[in-house]
Amino acid sequence: MMAVPKEPVLRGTLLFDEPMARHTSWRVGGPAQRFYAPADLADLAVFLRSLPLDEELLWLGLGSNLLVRDGGIAGTVIALHAALNTLELIAPSTVRAEAGVPCAKVARFCARNNLVGAEFLVGIPGTMGGALAMNAGAFGGETWAHVVAVETIDRHGNVRTRHPEDFQIGYRHVQGPAGEWFVAAQLGLQAGDGAAAQVRSKELLEQRNRTQPTNQPSCGSVFRNPKGDYAARLIEAAGLKGHRIGGACVSEKHANFIVNTGMASAADIEALIEHVARTVEQVHGVKLVREAHIVGECSHG
Ligand SMILES: Cc1cc2nc3c(=O)[nH]c(=O)nc-3n(C[C@H](O)[C@H](O)[C@H](O)COP(=O)(O)OP(=O)(O)OC[C@H]3O[C@@H](n4cnc5c(N)ncnc54)[C@H](O)[C@@H]3O)c2cc1C
């Protein structure tokens, strides 16, 4: 008798109705129907192959650029930050960082290996996967300026190596082949003085703490800076600093941050985002473009 091939066993963690407020830096968001934290890349491939092809997927890093609505996610969240954690030198000045590695860890790893150029990543509170998806940047540095290659996965679990020319890359915007998501980056950096890179990273962190409300839940800058100007300047000049809707408030410290003062709902935050955009357009005639991603269902409760 022929043995029936067994379904591969999943080794990650599958949760149901997982509150997304636990996984976003704004600390809001309703439940995800399914939430999967893979054990590793091979397990992620098995999981993806097990899903119906029309299953809605939300790829999650550290949720530091995501507003999940109060009604939650009708589909499956794939959370990479507890998996895909390999960080290694693959050539004298090329670092391979899997998608779940926190950006700060990449910055410190580069400096320890006497590589310079990645210091700007130190204060970005997301993962490498999120930094690739957003082209995260700060203080003149940008993620894709250092990308030599990326590794992606599709719904069938196929992993490919792709290059920057396969993507349209802009300011906080990246568009790549449909149906592929990031599982690793290969970053090219310059050989240099690692101790000086560590000092610079420390200075950048201090500058953030001085100018940003880093001790309150937020998603960083809500809007992209318009060409030749700053969203924060426009918002402050429109008299919006300190403006509140429910528990959401335009930060007094940095007007392009909306903070959760404790009891905000996602609906409060979204309403405040819309109010700020509308007011800035009325006062300055400038249409602000959102940097934060809004996902999920409105609450009908
Ligand atoms: C205090 C604070 C300061 C910040 N400062 C900066 C800053 O200086 N510069 C800056 O650019 N940003 C900044 N941000 C925003 C945020 O940290 C970045 O956008 C970051 O890159 C998001 O990474 P993440 O892992 O948290 O992504 P998430 O928020 O989890 O996801 C963001 C988007 O990327 C997608 N995504 C995530 N992982 C993958 C993947 N593996 N493959 C494909 N798509 C994926 C998600 O689906 C989502 O659309 C700040 C945020 C905070 C809270």
mmCIF file of C-alpha atoms and ligand atoms in Angstrom:
data_model
loop_
_atom_site.group_PDB
_atom_site.id
_atom_site.type_symbol
_atom_site.label_atom_id
_atom_site.label_comp_id
_atom_site.label_asym_id
_atom_site.label_seq_id
_atom_site.Cartn_x
_atom_site.Cartn_y
_atom_site.Cartn_z
ATOM 1 C CA MET A 1 0.000 0.000 0.000
ATOM 2 C CA MET A 2 1.302 3.490 -0.866
ATOM 3 C CA ALA A 3 1.836 5.894 2.007
ATOM 4 C CA VAL A 4 -0.270 9.045 1.727
ATOM 5 C CA PRO A 5 2.097 12.071 1.863
ATOM 6 C CA LYS A 6 1.563 13.954 5.117
ATOM 7 C CA GLU A 7 0.721 17.660 5.159
ATOM 8 C CA PRO A 8 3.846 19.529 6.354
ATOM 9 C CA VAL A 9 3.432 20.498 10.009
ATOM 10 C CA LEU A 10 3.351 24.198 10.878
ATOM 11 C CA ARG A 11 5.906 25.146 13.533
ATOM 12 C CA GLY A 12 4.967 28.790 14.079
ATOM 13 C CA THR A 13 2.275 30.296 16.300
ATOM 14 C CA LEU A 14 -1.246 30.782 14.970
ATOM 15 C CA LEU A 15 -3.538 33.009 17.031
ATOM 16 C CA PHE A 16 -7.199 33.846 16.451
ATOM 17 C CA ASP A 17 -8.848 37.212 17.202
ATOM 18 C CA GLU A 18 -5.508 38.644 18.265
ATOM 19 C CA PRO A 19 -5.887 42.305 19.370
ATOM 20 C CA MET A 20 -3.755 44.398 17.015
ATOM 21 C CA ALA A 21 -3.395 47.061 19.725
ATOM 22 C CA ARG A 22 -0.710 44.715 21.115
ATOM 23 C CA HIS A 23 1.269 44.944 17.893
ATOM 24 C CA THR A 24 1.137 48.607 16.854
ATOM 25 C CA SER A 25 3.111 51.537 18.233
ATOM 26 C CA TRP A 26 -0.087 53.638 18.473
ATOM 27 C CA ARG A 27 -1.417 50.893 20.790
ATOM 28 C CA VAL A 28 -4.797 50.817 19.026
ATOM 29 C CA GLY A 29 -6.469 48.414 16.621
ATOM 30 C CA GLY A 30 -9.135 45.714 16.736
ATOM 31 C CA PRO A 31 -8.572 41.957 16.418
ATOM 32 C CA ALA A 32 -6.960 40.135 13.520
ATOM 33 C CA GLN A 33 -9.042 37.097 12.530
ATOM 34 C CA ARG A 34 -5.811 35.113 12.169
ATOM 35 C CA PHE A 35 -2.326 36.137 13.267
ATOM 36 C CA TYR A 36 0.640 33.967 12.314
ATOM 37 C CA ALA A 37 4.180 34.279 13.659
ATOM 38 C CA PRO A 38 6.261 31.850 11.579
ATOM 39 C CA ALA A 39 9.082 29.838 13.119
ATOM 40 C CA ASP A 40 11.453 30.584 10.227
ATOM 41 C CA LEU A 41 11.514 31.107 6.466
ATOM 42 C CA ALA A 42 10.776 27.458 5.585
ATOM 43 C CA ASP A 43 7.805 27.479 7.969
ATOM 44 C CA LEU A 44 6.561 30.764 6.462
ATOM 45 C CA ALA A 45 6.652 29.143 3.003
ATOM 46 C CA VAL A 46 4.610 26.152 4.253
ATOM 47 C CA PHE A 47 2.086 28.486 5.904
ATOM 48 C CA LEU A 48 1.662 30.608 2.763
ATOM 49 C CA ARG A 49 1.069 27.503 0.649
ATOM 50 C CA SER A 50 -1.621 26.375 3.101
ATOM 51 C CA LEU A 51 -3.724 29.538 2.622
ATOM 52 C CA PRO A 52 -6.508 29.993 0.090
ATOM 53 C CA LEU A 53 -5.186 32.166 -2.757
ATOM 54 C CA ASP A 54 -7.757 34.888 -2.069
ATOM 55 C CA GLU A 55 -6.949 35.185 1.657
ATOM 56 C CA GLU A 56 -6.262 38.843 2.550
ATOM 57 C CA LEU A 57 -2.745 39.208 3.994
ATOM 58 C CA LEU A 58 -1.280 41.979 6.114
ATOM 59 C CA TRP A 59 2.480 41.832 6.565
ATOM 60 C CA LEU A 60 3.563 43.208 9.901
ATOM 61 C CA GLY A 61 6.910 44.355 11.237
ATOM 62 C CA LEU A 62 6.777 46.293 14.492
ATOM 63 C CA GLY A 63 3.583 48.128 13.573
ATOM 64 C CA SER A 64 5.323 51.500 13.882
ATOM 65 C CA ASN A 65 3.745 52.928 10.753
ATOM 66 C CA LEU A 66 0.313 51.331 10.909
ATOM 67 C CA LEU A 67 -3.096 52.521 12.038
ATOM 68 C CA VAL A 68 -5.290 49.431 12.367
ATOM 69 C CA ARG A 69 -8.959 50.382 12.580
ATOM 70 C CA ASP A 70 -11.053 49.375 15.605
ATOM 71 C CA GLY A 71 -12.938 46.669 13.659
ATOM 72 C CA GLY A 72 -9.668 44.786 13.145
ATOM 73 C CA ILE A 73 -8.352 42.753 10.233
ATOM 74 C CA ALA A 74 -10.611 40.397 8.256
ATOM 75 C CA GLY A 75 -7.831 38.142 7.056
ATOM 76 C CA THR A 76 -4.421 36.952 8.165
ATOM 77 C CA VAL A 77 -1.634 39.007 9.688
ATOM 78 C CA ILE A 78 1.863 37.656 9.141
ATOM 79 C CA ALA A 79 4.180 38.920 11.861
ATOM 80 C CA LEU A 80 7.861 38.663 11.080
ATOM 81 C CA HIS A 81 9.563 40.454 13.945
ATOM 82 C CA ALA A 82 9.877 37.396 16.191
ATOM 83 C CA ALA A 83 11.161 35.280 13.279
ATOM 84 C CA LEU A 84 13.456 36.001 10.333
ATOM 85 C CA ASN A 85 16.086 37.398 12.681
ATOM 86 C CA THR A 86 19.380 36.546 10.993
ATOM 87 C CA LEU A 87 21.864 39.393 10.718
ATOM 88 C CA GLU A 88 25.225 38.595 9.097
ATOM 89 C CA LEU A 89 28.134 39.885 7.023
ATOM 90 C CA ILE A 90 28.046 38.170 3.635
ATOM 91 C CA ALA A 91 30.925 40.151 2.092
ATOM 92 C CA PRO A 92 33.440 42.592 3.646
ATOM 93 C CA SER A 93 31.002 45.510 3.325
ATOM 94 C CA THR A 94 27.685 43.778 2.655
ATOM 95 C CA VAL A 95 25.259 43.039 5.473
ATOM 96 C CA ARG A 96 22.340 40.640 5.100
ATOM 97 C CA ALA A 97 19.470 41.472 7.448
ATOM 98 C CA GLU A 98 16.334 39.346 7.493
ATOM 99 C CA ALA A 99 13.013 41.170 7.486
ATOM 100 C CA GLY A 100 12.306 40.710 11.205
ATOM 101 C CA VAL A 101 15.521 42.340 12.435
ATOM 102 C CA PRO A 102 14.926 45.696 14.166
ATOM 103 C CA CYS A 103 16.497 48.658 12.342
ATOM 104 C CA ALA A 104 18.408 49.738 15.464
ATOM 105 C CA LYS A 105 20.099 46.343 15.584
ATOM 106 C CA VAL A 106 21.219 46.731 11.961
ATOM 107 C CA ALA A 107 22.729 50.153 12.749
ATOM 108 C CA ARG A 108 24.638 48.795 15.765
ATOM 109 C CA PHE A 109 25.815 45.680 13.887
ATOM 110 C CA CYS A 110 27.213 47.837 11.056
ATOM 111 C CA ALA A 111 29.087 50.125 13.456
ATOM 112 C CA ARG A 112 30.549 47.130 15.332
ATOM 113 C CA ASN A 113 31.843 45.823 12.019
ATOM 114 C CA ASN A 114 33.405 49.193 11.095
ATOM 115 C CA LEU A 115 30.847 49.888 8.396
ATOM 116 C CA VAL A 116 29.383 53.365 8.073
ATOM 117 C CA GLY A 117 26.224 54.749 6.464
ATOM 118 C CA ALA A 118 23.537 52.895 8.447
ATOM 119 C CA GLU A 119 23.538 55.207 11.494
ATOM 120 C CA PHE A 120 20.233 56.817 10.437
ATOM 121 C CA LEU A 121 18.494 53.470 11.078
ATOM 122 C CA VAL A 122 19.229 53.625 14.807
ATOM 123 C CA GLY A 123 16.130 55.615 15.771
ATOM 124 C CA ILE A 124 13.639 54.041 13.377
ATOM 125 C CA PRO A 125 11.516 51.803 15.635
ATOM 126 C CA GLY A 126 10.619 49.247 12.952
ATOM 127 C CA THR A 127 11.998 46.139 11.275
ATOM 128 C CA MET A 128 14.128 45.757 8.163
ATOM 129 C CA GLY A 129 11.026 44.504 6.287
ATOM 130 C CA GLY A 130 9.085 47.639 7.238
ATOM 131 C CA ALA A 131 12.070 49.849 6.320
ATOM 132 C CA LEU A 132 12.191 48.231 2.862
ATOM 133 C CA ALA A 133 8.430 48.598 2.368
ATOM 134 C CA MET A 134 8.481 52.260 3.422
ATOM 135 C CA ASN A 135 11.937 53.311 2.187
ATOM 136 C CA ALA A 136 12.373 54.515 5.756
ATOM 137 C CA GLY A 137 14.816 57.344 6.204
ATOM 138 C CA ALA A 138 16.024 60.029 8.553
ATOM 139 C CA PHE A 139 18.710 62.699 8.854
ATOM 140 C CA GLY A 140 19.550 62.504 5.134
ATOM 141 C CA GLY A 141 19.834 58.687 5.012
ATOM 142 C CA GLU A 142 17.395 56.376 3.210
ATOM 143 C CA THR A 143 17.052 52.585 3.277
ATOM 144 C CA TRP A 144 17.077 51.965 -0.470
ATOM 145 C CA ALA A 145 20.215 54.091 -0.952
ATOM 146 C CA HIS A 146 22.031 51.075 0.554
ATOM 147 C CA VAL A 147 20.102 48.176 -0.927
ATOM 148 C CA VAL A 148 22.192 45.920 -3.158
ATOM 149 C CA ALA A 149 19.524 43.206 -3.354
ATOM 150 C CA VAL A 150 16.388 42.035 -1.548
ATOM 151 C CA GLU A 151 14.935 38.592 -1.045
ATOM 152 C CA THR A 152 11.180 38.230 -1.492
ATOM 153 C CA ILE A 153 8.595 35.502 -0.977
ATOM 154 C CA ASP A 154 5.326 34.960 -2.848
ATOM 155 C CA ARG A 155 2.066 33.195 -1.930
ATOM 156 C CA HIS A 156 3.410 29.890 -3.198
ATOM 157 C CA GLY A 157 6.394 30.134 -0.850
ATOM 158 C CA ASN A 158 8.871 30.828 -3.692
ATOM 159 C CA VAL A 159 11.842 32.937 -2.596
ATOM 160 C CA ARG A 160 13.563 35.214 -5.148
ATOM 161 C CA THR A 161 16.499 37.584 -5.117
ATOM 162 C CA ARG A 162 15.609 40.924 -6.672
ATOM 163 C CA HIS A 163 17.509 44.133 -7.340
ATOM 164 C CA PRO A 164 16.676 47.831 -6.970
ATOM 165 C CA GLU A 165 15.897 48.108 -10.696
ATOM 166 C CA ASP A 166 12.904 45.782 -10.108
ATOM 167 C CA PHE A 167 11.304 48.447 -7.875
ATOM 168 C CA GLN A 168 9.996 52.002 -8.182
ATOM 169 C CA ILE A 169 11.570 53.779 -5.253
ATOM 170 C CA GLY A 170 10.578 57.196 -3.957
ATOM 171 C CA TYR A 171 10.313 59.243 -0.788
ATOM 172 C CA ARG A 172 8.675 56.895 1.775
ATOM 173 C CA HIS A 173 7.290 54.909 -1.129
ATOM 174 C CA VAL A 174 8.284 51.634 -2.762
ATOM 175 C CA GLN A 175 6.410 49.702 -5.431
ATOM 176 C CA GLY A 176 7.602 46.276 -6.473
ATOM 177 C CA PRO A 177 6.345 43.163 -8.228
ATOM 178 C CA ALA A 178 2.774 42.420 -7.072
ATOM 179 C CA GLY A 179 2.288 39.482 -4.714
ATOM 180 C CA GLU A 180 5.830 39.477 -3.287
ATOM 181 C CA TRP A 181 6.918 40.517 0.186
ATOM 182 C CA PHE A 182 10.320 41.156 1.732
ATOM 183 C CA VAL A 183 12.117 38.467 3.693
ATOM 184 C CA ALA A 184 15.648 39.951 3.702
ATOM 185 C CA ALA A 185 17.799 42.868 2.561
ATOM 186 C CA GLN A 186 21.392 42.873 1.418
ATOM 187 C CA LEU A 187 22.838 46.272 2.273
ATOM 188 C CA GLY A 188 26.057 47.712 0.861
ATOM 189 C CA LEU A 189 27.916 50.063 3.238
ATOM 190 C CA GLN A 190 31.307 51.770 3.353
ATOM 191 C CA ALA A 191 34.266 50.613 5.395
ATOM 192 C CA GLY A 192 34.980 53.288 7.994
ATOM 193 C CA ASP A 193 35.360 54.220 11.620
ATOM 194 C CA GLY A 194 32.880 52.142 13.660
ATOM 195 C CA ALA A 195 33.507 54.085 16.880
ATOM 196 C CA ALA A 196 32.657 57.349 15.091
ATOM 197 C CA ALA A 197 29.491 55.701 13.695
ATOM 198 C CA GLN A 198 28.465 54.750 17.250
ATOM 199 C CA VAL A 199 28.990 58.337 18.443
ATOM 200 C CA ARG A 200 26.929 59.644 15.516
ATOM 201 C CA SER A 201 24.128 57.135 16.261
ATOM 202 C CA LYS A 202 24.048 58.308 19.874
ATOM 203 C CA GLU A 203 23.827 61.943 18.760
ATOM 204 C CA LEU A 204 20.961 61.132 16.384
ATOM 205 C CA LEU A 205 19.047 59.387 19.179
ATOM 206 C CA GLU A 206 19.570 62.359 21.494
ATOM 207 C CA GLN A 207 18.352 64.710 18.774
ATOM 208 C CA ARG A 208 15.195 62.574 18.393
ATOM 209 C CA ASN A 209 14.514 62.585 22.109
ATOM 210 C CA ARG A 210 14.871 66.365 22.167
ATOM 211 C CA THR A 211 12.543 67.013 19.231
ATOM 212 C CA GLN A 212 10.046 64.098 19.172
ATOM 213 C CA PRO A 213 7.528 62.754 21.732
ATOM 214 C CA THR A 214 9.368 59.413 21.863
ATOM 215 C CA ASN A 215 7.813 58.544 25.243
ATOM 216 C CA GLN A 216 4.213 58.557 23.932
ATOM 217 C CA PRO A 217 2.508 56.063 21.591
ATOM 218 C CA SER A 218 2.636 57.356 18.003
ATOM 219 C CA CYS A 219 3.618 56.222 14.528
ATOM 220 C CA GLY A 220 6.218 58.927 13.986
ATOM 221 C CA SER A 221 5.471 61.417 11.240
ATOM 222 C CA VAL A 222 1.882 61.073 10.069
ATOM 223 C CA PHE A 223 2.361 63.009 6.804
ATOM 224 C CA ARG A 224 5.154 63.143 4.243
ATOM 225 C CA ASN A 225 6.963 66.467 3.965
ATOM 226 C CA PRO A 226 5.746 68.371 0.894
ATOM 227 C CA LYS A 227 8.485 69.411 -1.557
ATOM 228 C CA GLY A 228 10.542 72.274 -0.086
ATOM 229 C CA ASP A 229 8.590 72.439 3.180
ATOM 230 C CA TYR A 230 7.858 70.544 6.372
ATOM 231 C CA ALA A 231 4.496 69.040 7.276
ATOM 232 C CA ALA A 232 5.177 69.894 10.942
ATOM 233 C CA ARG A 233 5.692 73.579 10.094
ATOM 234 C CA LEU A 234 2.425 73.733 8.140
ATOM 235 C CA ILE A 235 0.464 71.956 10.897
ATOM 236 C CA GLU A 236 1.892 74.177 13.626
ATOM 237 C CA ALA A 237 1.266 77.350 11.580
ATOM 238 C CA ALA A 238 -2.373 76.234 11.151
ATOM 239 C CA GLY A 239 -2.704 76.399 14.946
ATOM 240 C CA LEU A 240 -3.179 72.653 15.367
ATOM 241 C CA LYS A 241 -0.590 71.819 18.025
ATOM 242 C CA GLY A 242 -2.394 70.343 21.006
ATOM 243 C CA HIS A 243 -5.661 69.846 19.040
ATOM 244 C CA ARG A 244 -7.521 66.796 20.344
ATOM 245 C CA ILE A 245 -10.176 64.371 19.219
ATOM 246 C CA GLY A 246 -11.037 61.914 21.980
ATOM 247 C CA GLY A 247 -7.747 60.481 23.228
ATOM 248 C CA ALA A 248 -5.768 61.500 20.124
ATOM 249 C CA CYS A 249 -3.754 64.710 20.227
ATOM 250 C CA VAL A 250 -1.429 66.624 17.868
ATOM 251 C CA SER A 251 1.849 66.561 19.762
ATOM 252 C CA GLU A 252 2.993 69.805 21.390
ATOM 253 C CA LYS A 253 6.576 68.694 20.839
ATOM 254 C CA HIS A 254 6.402 67.828 17.107
ATOM 255 C CA ALA A 255 3.296 68.837 15.166
ATOM 256 C CA ASN A 256 3.601 66.024 12.583
ATOM 257 C CA PHE A 257 3.165 63.450 15.372
ATOM 258 C CA ILE A 258 -0.279 62.432 16.639
ATOM 259 C CA VAL A 259 -0.010 60.816 20.049
ATOM 260 C CA ASN A 260 -2.320 58.470 21.886
ATOM 261 C CA THR A 261 -2.733 60.128 25.271
ATOM 262 C CA GLY A 262 -3.934 56.854 26.781
ATOM 263 C CA MET A 263 -7.475 56.017 25.754
ATOM 264 C CA ALA A 264 -7.542 56.879 22.045
ATOM 265 C CA SER A 265 -9.422 54.663 19.620
ATOM 266 C CA ALA A 266 -8.238 54.172 16.059
ATOM 267 C CA ALA A 267 -11.342 56.166 15.027
ATOM 268 C CA ASP A 268 -10.160 59.145 17.153
ATOM 269 C CA ILE A 269 -6.743 59.032 15.481
ATOM 270 C CA GLU A 270 -8.165 58.701 11.970
ATOM 271 C CA ALA A 271 -10.605 61.582 12.593
ATOM 272 C CA LEU A 272 -7.727 63.764 13.820
ATOM 273 C CA ILE A 273 -5.593 62.860 10.786
ATOM 274 C CA GLU A 274 -8.463 63.919 8.516
ATOM 275 C CA HIS A 275 -9.047 67.120 10.495
ATOM 276 C CA VAL A 276 -5.358 68.082 10.265
ATOM 277 C CA ALA A 277 -5.223 67.397 6.503
ATOM 278 C CA ARG A 278 -8.424 69.410 5.912
ATOM 279 C CA THR A 279 -7.311 72.354 8.041
ATOM 280 C CA VAL A 280 -3.840 72.536 6.455
ATOM 281 C CA GLU A 281 -5.437 72.551 3.010
ATOM 282 C CA GLN A 282 -7.871 75.333 4.029
ATOM 283 C CA VAL A 283 -5.161 77.471 5.656
ATOM 284 C CA HIS A 284 -2.177 76.886 3.346
ATOM 285 C CA GLY A 285 -3.694 75.395 0.190
ATOM 286 C CA VAL A 286 -1.371 72.376 0.554
ATOM 287 C CA LYS A 287 -2.684 68.801 0.289
ATOM 288 C CA LEU A 288 -0.698 66.730 2.759
ATOM 289 C CA VAL A 289 -0.012 63.114 1.774
ATOM 290 C CA ARG A 290 -0.199 60.515 4.522
ATOM 291 C CA GLU A 291 2.904 58.525 5.414
ATOM 292 C CA ALA A 292 1.161 56.306 7.998
ATOM 293 C CA HIS A 293 -0.727 53.350 6.496
ATOM 294 C CA ILE A 294 -4.372 52.873 7.541
ATOM 295 C CA VAL A 295 -5.725 49.320 7.349
ATOM 296 C CA GLY A 296 -8.635 47.236 8.593
ATOM 297 C CA GLU A 297 -12.333 47.547 9.205
ATOM 298 C CA CYS A 298 -14.272 50.316 10.922
ATOM 299 C CA SER A 299 -15.956 49.265 14.156
ATOM 300 C CA HIS A 300 -19.726 48.922 14.002
ATOM 301 C CA GLY A 301 -19.989 48.649 17.775
HETATM 302 C C1 LIG B 1 8.629 57.354 17.323
HETATM 303 C C2 LIG B 1 8.681 57.006 15.850
HETATM 304 C C3 LIG B 1 9.659 57.593 15.049
HETATM 305 C C4 LIG B 1 9.728 57.267 13.686
HETATM 306 N N1 LIG B 1 10.697 57.855 12.931
HETATM 307 C C5 LIG B 1 10.807 57.534 11.609
HETATM 308 C C6 LIG B 1 11.838 58.115 10.794
HETATM 309 O O1 LIG B 1 12.678 58.865 11.254
HETATM 310 N N2 LIG B 1 11.870 57.771 9.495
HETATM 311 C C7 LIG B 1 10.974 56.915 8.934
HETATM 312 O O2 LIG B 1 11.066 56.631 7.719
HETATM 313 N N3 LIG B 1 9.981 56.366 9.667
HETATM 314 C C8 LIG B 1 9.888 56.650 10.992
HETATM 315 N N4 LIG B 1 8.875 56.095 11.748
HETATM 316 C C9 LIG B 1 7.850 55.234 11.105
HETATM 317 C C10 LIG B 1 8.196 53.734 11.078
HETATM 318 O O3 LIG B 1 9.072 53.381 12.143
HETATM 319 C C11 LIG B 1 8.825 53.320 9.751
HETATM 320 O O4 LIG B 1 7.945 53.545 8.669
HETATM 321 C C12 LIG B 1 9.244 51.847 9.745
HETATM 322 O O5 LIG B 1 9.988 51.571 8.577
HETATM 323 C C13 LIG B 1 8.059 50.878 9.818
HETATM 324 O O6 LIG B 1 8.592 49.584 10.096
HETATM 325 P P1 LIG B 1 7.717 48.461 10.785
HETATM 326 O O7 LIG B 1 8.527 47.222 10.815
HETATM 327 O O8 LIG B 1 7.195 48.934 12.094
HETATM 328 O O9 LIG B 1 6.561 48.328 9.712
HETATM 329 P P2 LIG B 1 4.987 48.172 9.983
HETATM 330 O O10 LIG B 1 4.466 49.421 10.614
HETATM 331 O O11 LIG B 1 4.716 46.896 10.653
HETATM 332 O O12 LIG B 1 4.469 48.124 8.471
HETATM 333 C C14 LIG B 1 4.542 49.285 7.651
HETATM 334 C C15 LIG B 1 4.126 48.917 6.218
HETATM 335 O O13 LIG B 1 5.098 48.029 5.667
HETATM 336 C C16 LIG B 1 4.495 46.789 5.288
HETATM 337 N N5 LIG B 1 5.438 45.726 5.600
HETATM 338 C C17 LIG B 1 5.980 45.423 6.803
HETATM 339 N N6 LIG B 1 6.815 44.378 6.707
HETATM 340 C C18 LIG B 1 6.812 44.011 5.399
HETATM 341 C C19 LIG B 1 7.464 42.987 4.656
HETATM 342 N N7 LIG B 1 8.305 42.124 5.237
HETATM 343 N N8 LIG B 1 7.243 42.901 3.321
HETATM 344 C C20 LIG B 1 6.395 43.760 2.720
HETATM 345 N N9 LIG B 1 5.733 44.744 3.366
HETATM 346 C C21 LIG B 1 5.934 44.866 4.698
HETATM 347 C C22 LIG B 1 3.223 46.709 6.125
HETATM 348 O O14 LIG B 1 2.255 45.857 5.530
HETATM 349 C C23 LIG B 1 2.801 48.162 6.177
HETATM 350 O O15 LIG B 1 2.126 48.515 4.994
HETATM 351 C C24 LIG B 1 8.797 56.369 13.124
HETATM 352 C C25 LIG B 1 7.826 55.773 13.941
HETATM 353 C C26 LIG B 1 7.776 56.075 15.289
HETATM 354 C C27 LIG B 1 6.749 55.398 16.162
#
